[in-house]
Amino acid sequence: GQQLNQSPQSMFIQEGEDVSMNCTSSSIFNTWLWYKQDPGEGPVLLIALYKAGELTSNGRLTAQFGITRKDSFLNISASIPSDVGIYFCAGMNYGGSQGNLIFGKGTKLSVKP
Amino acid sequence: NAGVTQTPKFQVLKTGQSMTLQCAQDMNHNSMYWYRQDPGMGLRLIYYSASEGTTDKGEVPNGYNVSRLNKREFSLRLESAAPSQTSVYFCASSERGAHGYTFGSGTRLTVV
């Protein structure tokens, strides 16, 4: 089945630094999503991307849908302590069943004040 | 603004015991999902229900059963718990055709 490779697995950064993480797939997706999971909570949707090449921002977060439709990246600018958590990418294709949202294994972000 | 509510939040079971994890959503969503989250494995789909009255297997269905009781509720049952089922379980819902899933806050299950 389809698999997503998300990297890096973890990051330890200083407050104020920029962060970049990415996801790649062996096959194409029609939609890329980025979620954040705070400790002890469920994932929350940050950004949704629907078109190849699309660049979308949400505050300090910017995500892009790769031209090949096989990758996506998420950037966080000027990190702050509340950015701590696990970030998941997810890919989906239209049609077929509803159960086809595929998740990456996550990037665990730690921010040192 | 409840969203997706899961109960219980924590549970410890002995091997062989059974239990049902409850999930309810108040957003009138058609589709509901059960995921498990294990360290280093991300989120893996156990079962989903595209609409009331239908259920389908996901990536890791073995050892689980589900019931879509009505449009609001989707339960996950472990008939005979095993230590390999120690995990954090998340329920999610979405509107058909929409891509943003709303997740509950999880049930942390330990099987000893």
Short mmCIF file of C-alpha atoms in Angstrom, two decimals:
data_model
loop_
_atom_site.label_atom_id
_atom_site.label_comp_id
_atom_site.label_asym_id
_atom_site.label_seq_id
_atom_site.Cartn_x
_atom_site.Cartn_y
_atom_site.Cartn_z
CA GLY A 1 0.00 0.00 0.00
CA GLN A 2 0.88 3.66 -0.09
CA GLN A 3 3.42 4.85 2.47
CA LEU A 4 4.61 8.28 3.50
CA ASN A 5 8.17 8.97 4.55
CA GLN A 6 8.27 11.90 6.94
CA SER A 7 11.52 13.51 8.03
CA PRO A 8 13.12 14.33 10.27
CA GLN A 9 11.79 12.02 12.99
CA SER A 10 12.64 14.57 15.67
CA MET A 11 14.07 18.06 15.98
CA PHE A 12 15.54 19.98 18.90
CA ILE A 13 15.72 23.68 18.19
CA GLN A 14 16.19 27.00 19.96
CA GLU A 15 13.28 29.38 20.32
CA GLY A 16 13.26 31.81 17.40
CA GLU A 17 14.73 29.37 14.88
CA ASP A 18 12.93 28.37 11.71
CA VAL A 19 11.85 24.74 11.22
CA SER A 20 11.42 22.70 8.08
CA MET A 21 10.01 19.19 7.72
CA ASN A 22 8.85 17.20 4.72
CA CYS A 23 6.97 14.18 3.51
CA THR A 24 7.55 12.07 0.43
CA SER A 25 5.48 9.33 -1.10
CA SER A 26 6.12 6.57 -3.60
CA SER A 27 2.83 7.44 -5.30
CA ILE A 28 0.86 10.58 -5.99
CA PHE A 29 -1.78 12.19 -3.80
CA ASN A 30 -4.52 14.65 -4.68
CA THR A 31 -4.50 16.24 -1.25
CA TRP A 32 -1.85 16.88 1.39
CA LEU A 33 -2.70 17.74 4.98
CA TRP A 34 -0.57 18.79 7.93
CA TYR A 35 -1.65 18.09 11.51
CA LYS A 36 -0.20 19.00 14.89
CA GLN A 37 -0.62 16.87 17.99
CA ASP A 38 -0.09 18.45 21.40
CA PRO A 39 0.92 16.13 24.25
CA GLY A 40 -2.08 14.15 25.50
CA GLU A 41 -4.38 15.40 22.76
CA GLY A 42 -5.59 14.32 19.35
CA PRO A 43 -4.16 15.73 16.10
CA VAL A 44 -5.51 19.07 14.92
CA LEU A 45 -5.55 20.13 11.27
CA LEU A 46 -3.13 22.98 10.50
CA ILE A 47 -3.11 23.30 6.72
CA ALA A 48 -4.79 21.56 3.79
CA LEU A 49 -3.36 21.63 0.24
CA TYR A 50 -5.43 20.66 -2.78
CA LYS A 51 -3.41 21.54 -5.90
CA ALA A 52 0.08 20.66 -7.10
CA GLY A 53 2.38 23.63 -6.55
CA GLU A 54 0.02 25.23 -4.03
CA LEU A 55 1.70 27.28 -1.30
CA THR A 56 -0.47 28.04 1.73
CA SER A 57 0.23 29.93 4.94
CA ASN A 58 -1.41 29.86 8.35
CA GLY A 59 0.27 32.43 10.57
CA ARG A 60 3.89 31.40 11.01
CA LEU A 61 3.27 28.12 9.20
CA THR A 62 3.76 27.66 5.45
CA ALA A 63 3.15 24.45 3.56
CA GLN A 64 3.59 23.51 -0.08
CA PHE A 65 2.12 20.78 -2.27
CA GLY A 66 4.96 19.44 -4.42
CA ILE A 67 4.77 19.76 -8.21
CA THR A 68 5.18 16.00 -8.63
CA ARG A 69 2.28 15.44 -6.18
CA LYS A 70 4.55 13.02 -4.32
CA ASP A 71 5.81 15.38 -1.65
CA SER A 72 4.97 18.23 0.66
CA PHE A 73 6.84 20.35 3.16
CA LEU A 74 5.94 22.40 6.22
CA ASN A 75 7.93 25.39 7.46
CA ILE A 76 7.52 27.08 10.82
CA SER A 77 9.13 30.49 11.16
CA ALA A 78 10.40 32.04 14.40
CA SER A 79 9.51 29.05 16.58
CA ILE A 80 8.04 29.56 20.05
CA PRO A 81 7.68 27.13 22.98
CA SER A 82 4.03 26.36 22.17
CA ASP A 83 5.13 24.91 18.81
CA VAL A 84 6.24 21.82 20.74
CA GLY A 85 4.41 18.69 19.64
CA ILE A 86 4.27 16.06 16.93
CA TYR A 87 3.60 17.17 13.37
CA PHE A 88 2.01 14.70 10.97
CA CYS A 89 1.66 14.89 7.24
CA ALA A 90 -1.21 13.02 5.61
CA GLY A 91 -2.07 12.27 2.02
CA MET A 92 -5.39 11.44 0.44
CA ASN A 93 -6.76 10.57 -2.97
CA TYR A 94 -10.20 11.35 -4.25
CA GLY A 95 -12.66 8.63 -4.99
CA GLY A 96 -12.87 5.16 -3.56
CA SER A 97 -13.47 4.68 0.09
CA GLN A 98 -13.35 7.30 2.78
CA GLY A 99 -10.70 5.37 4.67
CA ASN A 100 -7.80 6.42 2.50
CA LEU A 101 -6.13 9.19 4.51
CA ILE A 102 -2.53 7.98 4.90
CA PHE A 103 -0.43 9.42 7.74
CA GLY A 104 3.31 9.87 8.03
CA LYS A 105 5.00 8.70 11.21
CA GLY A 106 5.40 12.20 12.55
CA THR A 107 8.10 14.74 13.37
CA LYS A 108 8.54 15.41 17.07
CA LEU A 109 9.49 19.04 17.67
CA SER A 110 11.14 20.25 20.85
CA VAL A 111 11.78 23.97 21.38
CA LYS A 112 14.27 25.20 23.93
CA PRO A 113 13.39 28.61 25.38
CA ASN B 1 -18.06 22.97 21.30
CA ALA B 2 -17.60 19.26 22.10
CA GLY B 3 -16.59 17.98 18.64
CA VAL B 4 -15.51 14.35 19.07
CA THR B 5 -15.81 12.85 22.55
CA GLN B 6 -14.07 9.63 23.54
CA THR B 7 -14.55 7.61 26.71
CA PRO B 8 -12.81 6.46 28.75
CA LYS B 9 -9.59 8.52 28.71
CA PHE B 10 -7.54 5.81 30.40
CA GLN B 11 -8.05 2.08 30.86
CA VAL B 12 -6.02 -0.84 32.14
CA LEU B 13 -7.10 -4.34 31.12
CA LYS B 14 -5.85 -7.79 31.90
CA THR B 15 -5.03 -10.07 29.00
CA GLY B 16 -8.20 -11.75 27.78
CA GLN B 17 -10.60 -9.13 29.12
CA SER B 18 -13.01 -7.36 26.80
CA MET B 19 -14.03 -3.74 26.61
CA THR B 20 -15.67 -1.19 24.35
CA LEU B 21 -14.25 2.23 23.55
CA GLN B 22 -16.95 4.80 22.95
CA CYS B 23 -16.90 7.68 20.50
CA ALA B 24 -19.53 10.31 19.75
CA GLN B 25 -19.49 13.37 17.50
CA ASP B 26 -21.89 16.29 17.47
CA MET B 27 -20.96 17.80 14.08
CA ASN B 28 -23.42 15.74 12.03
CA HIS B 29 -20.52 14.15 10.13
CA ASN B 30 -21.19 11.15 7.94
CA SER B 31 -17.82 9.42 8.27
CA MET B 32 -16.11 8.16 11.40
CA TYR B 33 -12.78 6.42 12.00
CA TRP B 34 -10.78 4.55 14.62
CA TYR B 35 -6.99 4.88 14.67
CA ARG B 36 -4.32 3.54 16.96
CA GLN B 37 -1.10 5.41 17.66
CA ASP B 38 2.08 3.64 18.70
CA PRO B 39 5.53 5.18 19.21
CA GLY B 40 7.35 5.51 15.91
CA MET B 41 4.40 4.10 13.95
CA GLY B 42 2.27 7.17 13.43
CA LEU B 43 -1.50 6.76 13.14
CA ARG B 44 -2.82 3.51 11.71
CA LEU B 45 -6.42 3.04 10.65
CA ILE B 46 -8.25 0.19 12.38
CA TYR B 47 -11.80 0.53 11.02
CA TYR B 48 -13.89 3.24 9.48
CA SER B 49 -17.53 3.95 8.72
CA ALA B 50 -18.19 5.97 5.59
CA SER B 51 -21.82 6.47 6.56
CA GLU B 52 -24.38 5.25 9.04
CA GLY B 53 -24.94 1.54 8.57
CA THR B 54 -21.59 0.77 6.92
CA THR B 55 -18.22 -0.24 8.31
CA ASP B 56 -14.99 -1.29 6.63
CA LYS B 57 -11.61 -2.61 7.68
CA GLY B 58 -8.58 -0.38 7.71
CA GLU B 59 -4.90 -1.23 7.88
CA VAL B 60 -4.87 -3.08 11.23
CA PRO B 61 -8.35 -4.55 11.97
CA ASN B 62 -7.35 -7.87 13.56
CA GLY B 63 -8.54 -8.24 17.15
CA TYR B 64 -11.12 -5.46 16.89
CA ASN B 65 -14.78 -5.06 16.03
CA VAL B 66 -16.80 -1.90 15.49
CA SER B 67 -20.40 -0.78 15.59
CA ARG B 68 -21.83 2.34 13.99
CA LEU B 69 -24.70 2.65 16.43
CA ASN B 70 -26.20 5.73 14.76
CA LYS B 71 -24.88 8.77 12.92
CA ARG B 72 -23.32 10.18 16.10
CA GLU B 73 -21.73 7.12 17.66
CA PHE B 74 -19.02 4.69 16.56
CA SER B 75 -17.70 2.18 19.08
CA LEU B 76 -14.60 -0.02 19.03
CA ARG B 77 -14.63 -3.36 20.83
CA LEU B 78 -11.77 -5.53 21.96
CA GLU B 79 -13.20 -9.02 22.56
CA SER B 80 -10.08 -10.56 24.12
CA ALA B 81 -7.43 -7.95 24.86
CA ALA B 82 -3.77 -8.73 24.19
CA PRO B 83 -0.63 -6.83 25.29
CA SER B 84 -0.02 -5.95 21.61
CA GLN B 85 -3.16 -3.84 21.79
CA THR B 86 -1.58 -1.50 24.32
CA SER B 87 -1.81 1.81 22.50
CA VAL B 88 -3.47 5.19 22.31
CA TYR B 89 -6.74 5.00 20.39
CA PHE B 90 -8.17 7.95 18.51
CA CYS B 91 -11.61 8.37 17.06
CA ALA B 92 -12.14 10.88 14.25
CA SER B 93 -14.97 12.12 12.07
CA SER B 94 -15.32 13.98 8.81
CA GLU B 95 -17.94 15.15 6.39
CA ARG B 96 -18.07 12.96 3.29
CA GLY B 97 -15.85 14.44 0.61
CA ALA B 98 -14.08 16.75 3.06
CA HIS B 99 -10.50 16.12 3.94
CA GLY B 100 -10.15 17.56 7.40
CA TYR B 101 -10.67 14.95 10.06
CA THR B 102 -11.64 16.09 13.58
CA PHE B 103 -10.03 13.91 16.22
CA GLY B 104 -11.02 13.13 19.78
CA SER B 105 -8.50 13.45 22.59
CA GLY B 106 -7.77 9.74 22.74
CA THR B 107 -8.07 6.70 24.99
CA ARG B 108 -4.85 5.43 26.51
CA LEU B 109 -5.20 1.64 26.86
CA THR B 110 -2.76 -0.61 28.66
CA VAL B 111 -3.13 -4.39 28.52
CA VAL B 112 -1.15 -6.29 31.15
#
